[in-house]
Structure formats: C-alpha cells, structure tokens
Short mmCIF file of C-alpha atoms in Angstrom, two decimals:
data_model
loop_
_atom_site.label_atom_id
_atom_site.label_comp_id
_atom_site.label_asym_id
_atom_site.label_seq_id
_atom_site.Cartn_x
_atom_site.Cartn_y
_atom_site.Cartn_z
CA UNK A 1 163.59 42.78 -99.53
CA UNK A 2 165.97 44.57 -101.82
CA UNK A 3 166.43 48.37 -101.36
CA UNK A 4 166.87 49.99 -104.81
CA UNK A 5 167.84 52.78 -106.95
CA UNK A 6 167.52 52.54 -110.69
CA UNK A 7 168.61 55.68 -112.82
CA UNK A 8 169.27 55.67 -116.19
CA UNK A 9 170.09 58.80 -118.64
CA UNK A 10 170.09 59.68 -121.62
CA UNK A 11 166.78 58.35 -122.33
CA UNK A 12 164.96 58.72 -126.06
CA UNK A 13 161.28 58.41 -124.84
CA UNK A 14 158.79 60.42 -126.26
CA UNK A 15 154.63 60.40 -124.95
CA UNK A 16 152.27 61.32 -127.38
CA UNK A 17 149.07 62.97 -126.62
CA UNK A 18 147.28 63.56 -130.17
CA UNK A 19 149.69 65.90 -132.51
CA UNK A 20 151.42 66.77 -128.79
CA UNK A 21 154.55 65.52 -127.05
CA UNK A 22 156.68 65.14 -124.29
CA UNK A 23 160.19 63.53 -123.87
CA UNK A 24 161.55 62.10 -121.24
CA UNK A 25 165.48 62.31 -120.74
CA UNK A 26 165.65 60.58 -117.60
CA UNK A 27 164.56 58.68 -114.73
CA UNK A 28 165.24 57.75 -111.61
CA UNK A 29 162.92 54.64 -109.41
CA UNK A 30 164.04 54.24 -106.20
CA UNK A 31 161.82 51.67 -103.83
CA UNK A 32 161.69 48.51 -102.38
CA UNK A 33 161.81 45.30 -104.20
CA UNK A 34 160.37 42.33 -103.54
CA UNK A 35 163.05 38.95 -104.85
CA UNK A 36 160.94 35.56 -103.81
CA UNK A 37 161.80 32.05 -105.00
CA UNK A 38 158.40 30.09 -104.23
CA UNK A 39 157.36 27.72 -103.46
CA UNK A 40 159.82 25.54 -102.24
CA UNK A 41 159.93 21.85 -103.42
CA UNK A 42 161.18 18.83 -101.47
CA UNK A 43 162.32 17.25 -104.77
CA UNK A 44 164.59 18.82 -107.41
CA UNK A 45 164.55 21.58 -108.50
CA UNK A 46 163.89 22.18 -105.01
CA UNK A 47 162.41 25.80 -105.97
CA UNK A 48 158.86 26.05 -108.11
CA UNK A 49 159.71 30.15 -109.40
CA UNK A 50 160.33 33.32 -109.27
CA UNK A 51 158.31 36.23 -108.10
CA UNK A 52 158.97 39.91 -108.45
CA UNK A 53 157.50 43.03 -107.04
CA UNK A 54 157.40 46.12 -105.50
CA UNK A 55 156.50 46.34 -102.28
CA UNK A 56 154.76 49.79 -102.31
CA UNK A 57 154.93 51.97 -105.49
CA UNK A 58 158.30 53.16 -106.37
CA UNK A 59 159.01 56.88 -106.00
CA UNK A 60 159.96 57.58 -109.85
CA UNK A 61 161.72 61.11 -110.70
CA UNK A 62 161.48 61.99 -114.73
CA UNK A 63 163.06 64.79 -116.50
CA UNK A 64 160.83 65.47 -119.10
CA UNK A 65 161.48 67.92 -122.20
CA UNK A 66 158.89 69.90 -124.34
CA UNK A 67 157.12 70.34 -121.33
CA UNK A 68 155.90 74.09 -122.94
CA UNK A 69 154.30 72.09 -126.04
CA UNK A 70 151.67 70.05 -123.56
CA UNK A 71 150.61 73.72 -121.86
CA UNK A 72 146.96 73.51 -123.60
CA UNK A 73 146.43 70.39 -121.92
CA UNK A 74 146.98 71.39 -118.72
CA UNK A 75 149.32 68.51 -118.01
CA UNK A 76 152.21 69.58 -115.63
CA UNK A 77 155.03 67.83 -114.20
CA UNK A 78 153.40 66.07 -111.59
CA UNK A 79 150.46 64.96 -113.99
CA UNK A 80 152.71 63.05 -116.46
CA UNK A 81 154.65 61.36 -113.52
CA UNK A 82 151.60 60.11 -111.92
CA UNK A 83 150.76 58.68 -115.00
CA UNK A 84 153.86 57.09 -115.58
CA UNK A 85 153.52 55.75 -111.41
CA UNK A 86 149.92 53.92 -112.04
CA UNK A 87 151.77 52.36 -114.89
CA UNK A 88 154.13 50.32 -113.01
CA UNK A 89 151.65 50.38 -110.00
CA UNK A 90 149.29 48.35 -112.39
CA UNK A 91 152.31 45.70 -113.28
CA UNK A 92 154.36 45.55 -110.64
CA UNK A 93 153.37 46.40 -106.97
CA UNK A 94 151.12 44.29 -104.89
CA UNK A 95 148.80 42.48 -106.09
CA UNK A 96 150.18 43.11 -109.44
CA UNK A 97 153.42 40.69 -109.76
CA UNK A 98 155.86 39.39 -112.45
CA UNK A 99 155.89 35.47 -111.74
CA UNK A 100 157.88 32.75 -113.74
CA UNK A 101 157.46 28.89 -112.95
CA UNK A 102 160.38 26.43 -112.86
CA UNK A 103 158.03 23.73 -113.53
CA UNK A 104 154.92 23.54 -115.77
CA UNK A 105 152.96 21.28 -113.20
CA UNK A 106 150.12 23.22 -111.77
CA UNK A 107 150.10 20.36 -109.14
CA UNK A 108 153.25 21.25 -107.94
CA UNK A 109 153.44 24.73 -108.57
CA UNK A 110 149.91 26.72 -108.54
CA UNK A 111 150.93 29.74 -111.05
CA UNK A 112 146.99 31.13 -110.21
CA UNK A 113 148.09 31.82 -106.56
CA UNK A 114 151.63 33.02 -107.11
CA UNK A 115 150.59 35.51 -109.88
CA UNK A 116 147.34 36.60 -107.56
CA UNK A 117 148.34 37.08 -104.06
CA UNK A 118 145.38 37.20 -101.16
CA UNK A 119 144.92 40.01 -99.18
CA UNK A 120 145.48 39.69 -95.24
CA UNK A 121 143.19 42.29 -94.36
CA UNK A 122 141.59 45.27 -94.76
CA UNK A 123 142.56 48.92 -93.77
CA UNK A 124 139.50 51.71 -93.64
CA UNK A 125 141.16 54.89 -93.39
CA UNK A 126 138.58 58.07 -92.25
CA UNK A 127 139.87 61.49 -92.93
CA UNK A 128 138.34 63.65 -90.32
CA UNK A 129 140.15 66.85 -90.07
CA UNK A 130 143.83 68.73 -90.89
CA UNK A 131 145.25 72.31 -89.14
CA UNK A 132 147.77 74.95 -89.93
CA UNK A 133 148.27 73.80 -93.82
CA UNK A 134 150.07 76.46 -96.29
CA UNK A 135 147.76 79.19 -97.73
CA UNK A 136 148.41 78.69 -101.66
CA UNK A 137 145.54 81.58 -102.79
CA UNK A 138 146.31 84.97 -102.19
CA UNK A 139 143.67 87.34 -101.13
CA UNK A 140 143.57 90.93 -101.31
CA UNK A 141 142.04 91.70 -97.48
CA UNK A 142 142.07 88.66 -96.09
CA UNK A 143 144.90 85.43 -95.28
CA UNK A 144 145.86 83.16 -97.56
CA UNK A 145 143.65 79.99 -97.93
CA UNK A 146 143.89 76.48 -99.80
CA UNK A 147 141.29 73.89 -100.96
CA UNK A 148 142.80 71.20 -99.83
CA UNK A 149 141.62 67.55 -100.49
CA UNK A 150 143.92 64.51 -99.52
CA UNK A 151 145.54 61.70 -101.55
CA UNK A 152 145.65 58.64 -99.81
CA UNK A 153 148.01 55.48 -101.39
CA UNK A 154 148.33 51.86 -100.33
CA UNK A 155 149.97 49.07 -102.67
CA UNK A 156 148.21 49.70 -106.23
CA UNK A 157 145.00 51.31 -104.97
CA UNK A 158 144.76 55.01 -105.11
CA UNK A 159 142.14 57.39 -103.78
CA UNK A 160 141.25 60.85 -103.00
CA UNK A 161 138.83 62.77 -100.57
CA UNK A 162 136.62 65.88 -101.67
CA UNK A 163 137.69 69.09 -100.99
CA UNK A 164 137.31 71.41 -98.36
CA UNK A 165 137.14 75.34 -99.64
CA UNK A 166 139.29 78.34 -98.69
CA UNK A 167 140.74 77.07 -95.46
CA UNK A 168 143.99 76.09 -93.91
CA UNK A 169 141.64 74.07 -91.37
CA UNK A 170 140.25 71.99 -92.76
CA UNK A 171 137.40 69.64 -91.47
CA UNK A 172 135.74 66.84 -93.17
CA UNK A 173 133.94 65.02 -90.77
CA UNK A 174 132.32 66.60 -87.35
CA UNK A 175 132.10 63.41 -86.04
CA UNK A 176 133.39 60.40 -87.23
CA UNK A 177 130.66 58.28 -85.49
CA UNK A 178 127.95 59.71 -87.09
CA UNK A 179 129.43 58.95 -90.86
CA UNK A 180 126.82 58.50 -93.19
CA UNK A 181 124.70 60.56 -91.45
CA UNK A 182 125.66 63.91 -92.69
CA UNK A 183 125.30 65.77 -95.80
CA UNK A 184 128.33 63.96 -97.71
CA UNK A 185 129.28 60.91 -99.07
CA UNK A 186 131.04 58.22 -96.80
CA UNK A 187 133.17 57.58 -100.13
CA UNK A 188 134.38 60.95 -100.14
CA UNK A 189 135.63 60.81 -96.84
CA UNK A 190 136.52 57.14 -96.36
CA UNK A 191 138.02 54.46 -98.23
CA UNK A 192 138.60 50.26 -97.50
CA UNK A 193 142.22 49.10 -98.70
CA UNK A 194 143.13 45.74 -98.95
CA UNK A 195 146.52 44.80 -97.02
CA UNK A 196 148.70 42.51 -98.66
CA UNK A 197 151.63 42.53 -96.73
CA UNK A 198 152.18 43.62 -93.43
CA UNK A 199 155.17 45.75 -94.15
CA UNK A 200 153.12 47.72 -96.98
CA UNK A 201 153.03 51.56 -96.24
CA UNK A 202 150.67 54.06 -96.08
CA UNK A 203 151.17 56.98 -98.31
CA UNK A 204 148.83 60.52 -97.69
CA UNK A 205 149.51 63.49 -98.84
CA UNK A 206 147.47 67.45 -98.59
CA UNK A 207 146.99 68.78 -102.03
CA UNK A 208 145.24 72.12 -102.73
CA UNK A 209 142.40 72.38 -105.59
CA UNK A 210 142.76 74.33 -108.73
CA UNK A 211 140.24 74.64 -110.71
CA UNK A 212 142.67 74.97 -113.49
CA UNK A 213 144.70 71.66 -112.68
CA UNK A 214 145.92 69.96 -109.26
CA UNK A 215 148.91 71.01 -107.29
#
C-alpha cells in the first residue's frame, strides 16, 4: 500500500453544463494506493500483471473558477467535487481496477478475476440515532435546528439516509429490532455494502437538508 499525494497546478480544465462552465485550476488527490503484481508464476516471467487501485476513494481538493456562472444550477463547490469523486470511484477504487497482463494466456493468467475482484463479505450498517449536531437554520423564537440526513461511503458504493426535520437530535429508528416494522423504509435507514478488503474504511458523514441544494 502506497500512501499518496498527487497535486498538480495550473490546470486548463473546463466542465460544461449546456451553454455553462466551470474551470478547474487545480487539484489535489491524496489516498491510498493499491501497487499489486499478480499472480505470481513459477515459470518466467515469474509475474502474470499489474493491478492498480485505490483502496477507498481518494479525498480530491479542486479549485474551480467561474464558479458565479453555474449559480442557476444550483451546483456549489461540494456538488462539482462529488462529481468529479464518483468519477474515479467508478474507475479506480474497489471493485473498479486498472489491470494489465504480462501474458495473454487466460490459463495462466485469468484477466476476468484480476479485473473483477470478489467481495469477502458484507457490511449492513443501521443508522439509528445522532445528538448535539450544529443548528444550521436560524429561528426567530426558538434554537437553531438542522435536517440532517447521513452519507454513508464504503469502496465505490455510496448511499444516503432520509432526513430527519428541524432537530439537532436526531432519531431514525426507535428500535432497531423492530426495522421494517415502522412507518419508514428499511432502505432509508439501512444499507448492505460489500467488503472487499479488510483494510477498506468506512466513511459517514451528518449533512443538513436544503431544500435549495445540500450542505
């Protein structure tokens, strides 16, 4: 496992949404990369490839530019980078790999396994409740509340819970046995993620709900 930090400048990349843009000047990927030479051969050339990935998705940093042109879309910041993240989630964190044989027998080498790594299990993650988050909407005789909802992140799979309205305590589940049961979705509170590594990490983070656009 390599630790890395890629940053380049002075970047001419320009997205195009329809007759708007947004440049991006530069970026910055720091994560942890996967270098494997598999499988290995007991006959010259001793190894079969090379396979490349990211262990868990990169944290990527972008300046952008002409950020003020996109405003009628409602795209901020965050919302381009995430885009920009499920694009190298989708080619080049687990499952998703960059694979190249050193031999063209599929005897010897089985490219379909190397380029489509199994899972080794499955992780069901139940959000049940949160305390004490940040009120983000002011009100004029009352505290500050949120709606928050929470992003949960494992290898290339994404997924998000419903929301819970004006509080900073939130609860989604009374009890967790009796999922299913209530008056709300199990897939809005729970979600199955296939494990493909046992060093893979868990990423969850509390977002409040605009109706406008996320924060």
């Amino acid at each position: 496992h390599i630790e890395v930090e890629l940053k380049t400048k002075n970047l001419d990349v320009e997205l195009a949404i329809g007759a708007l843009t947004a440049g991006v000047k530069e970026c910055t990927i720091k994560g942890t990369l996967v270098v494997r030479l598999d499988p290995l051969l007991d006959h010259s050339p001793i190894l079969g490839g090379l396979v490349i990935y990211f262990l868990d998705p990169p944290v990527l940093d972008l300046d952008f530019t002409q950020l003020a042109s996109m405003a009628e879309l409602e795209l901020s910041e965050r919302g381009l980078t995430r885009i920009f993240e499920k694009l190298i989630a989708n080619r080049l964190v687990l499952p998703n790999v960059w694979f190249r044989p050193f031999l063209k027998d599929e005897d010897i080498v089985d490219t379909a396994t190397l380029r489509d790594p199994k899972p080794v299990g499955v992780l069901r993650v139940t959000v049940i409740e949160g305390s004490k988050l940040y009120g983000n909407d002011f009100h004029l005789f009352s505290k500050a509340t949120s709606d928050p909802y929470v992003r949960i992140r494992l290898a290339d799979d994404e997924w998000q819970s419903c929301k819970r309205e004006e509080t900073c305590n939130p609860k989604w589940l009374t009890d967790p046995e009796t999922i299913g049961s209530e008056q709300i979705s199990p897939d809005e509170v729970q979600h199955d993620f296939l494990v493909y590594d046992v060093g893979q990490t868990l990423r969850m983070e509390v977002f409040d709900w605009n109706q406008i656009m996320e924060h």
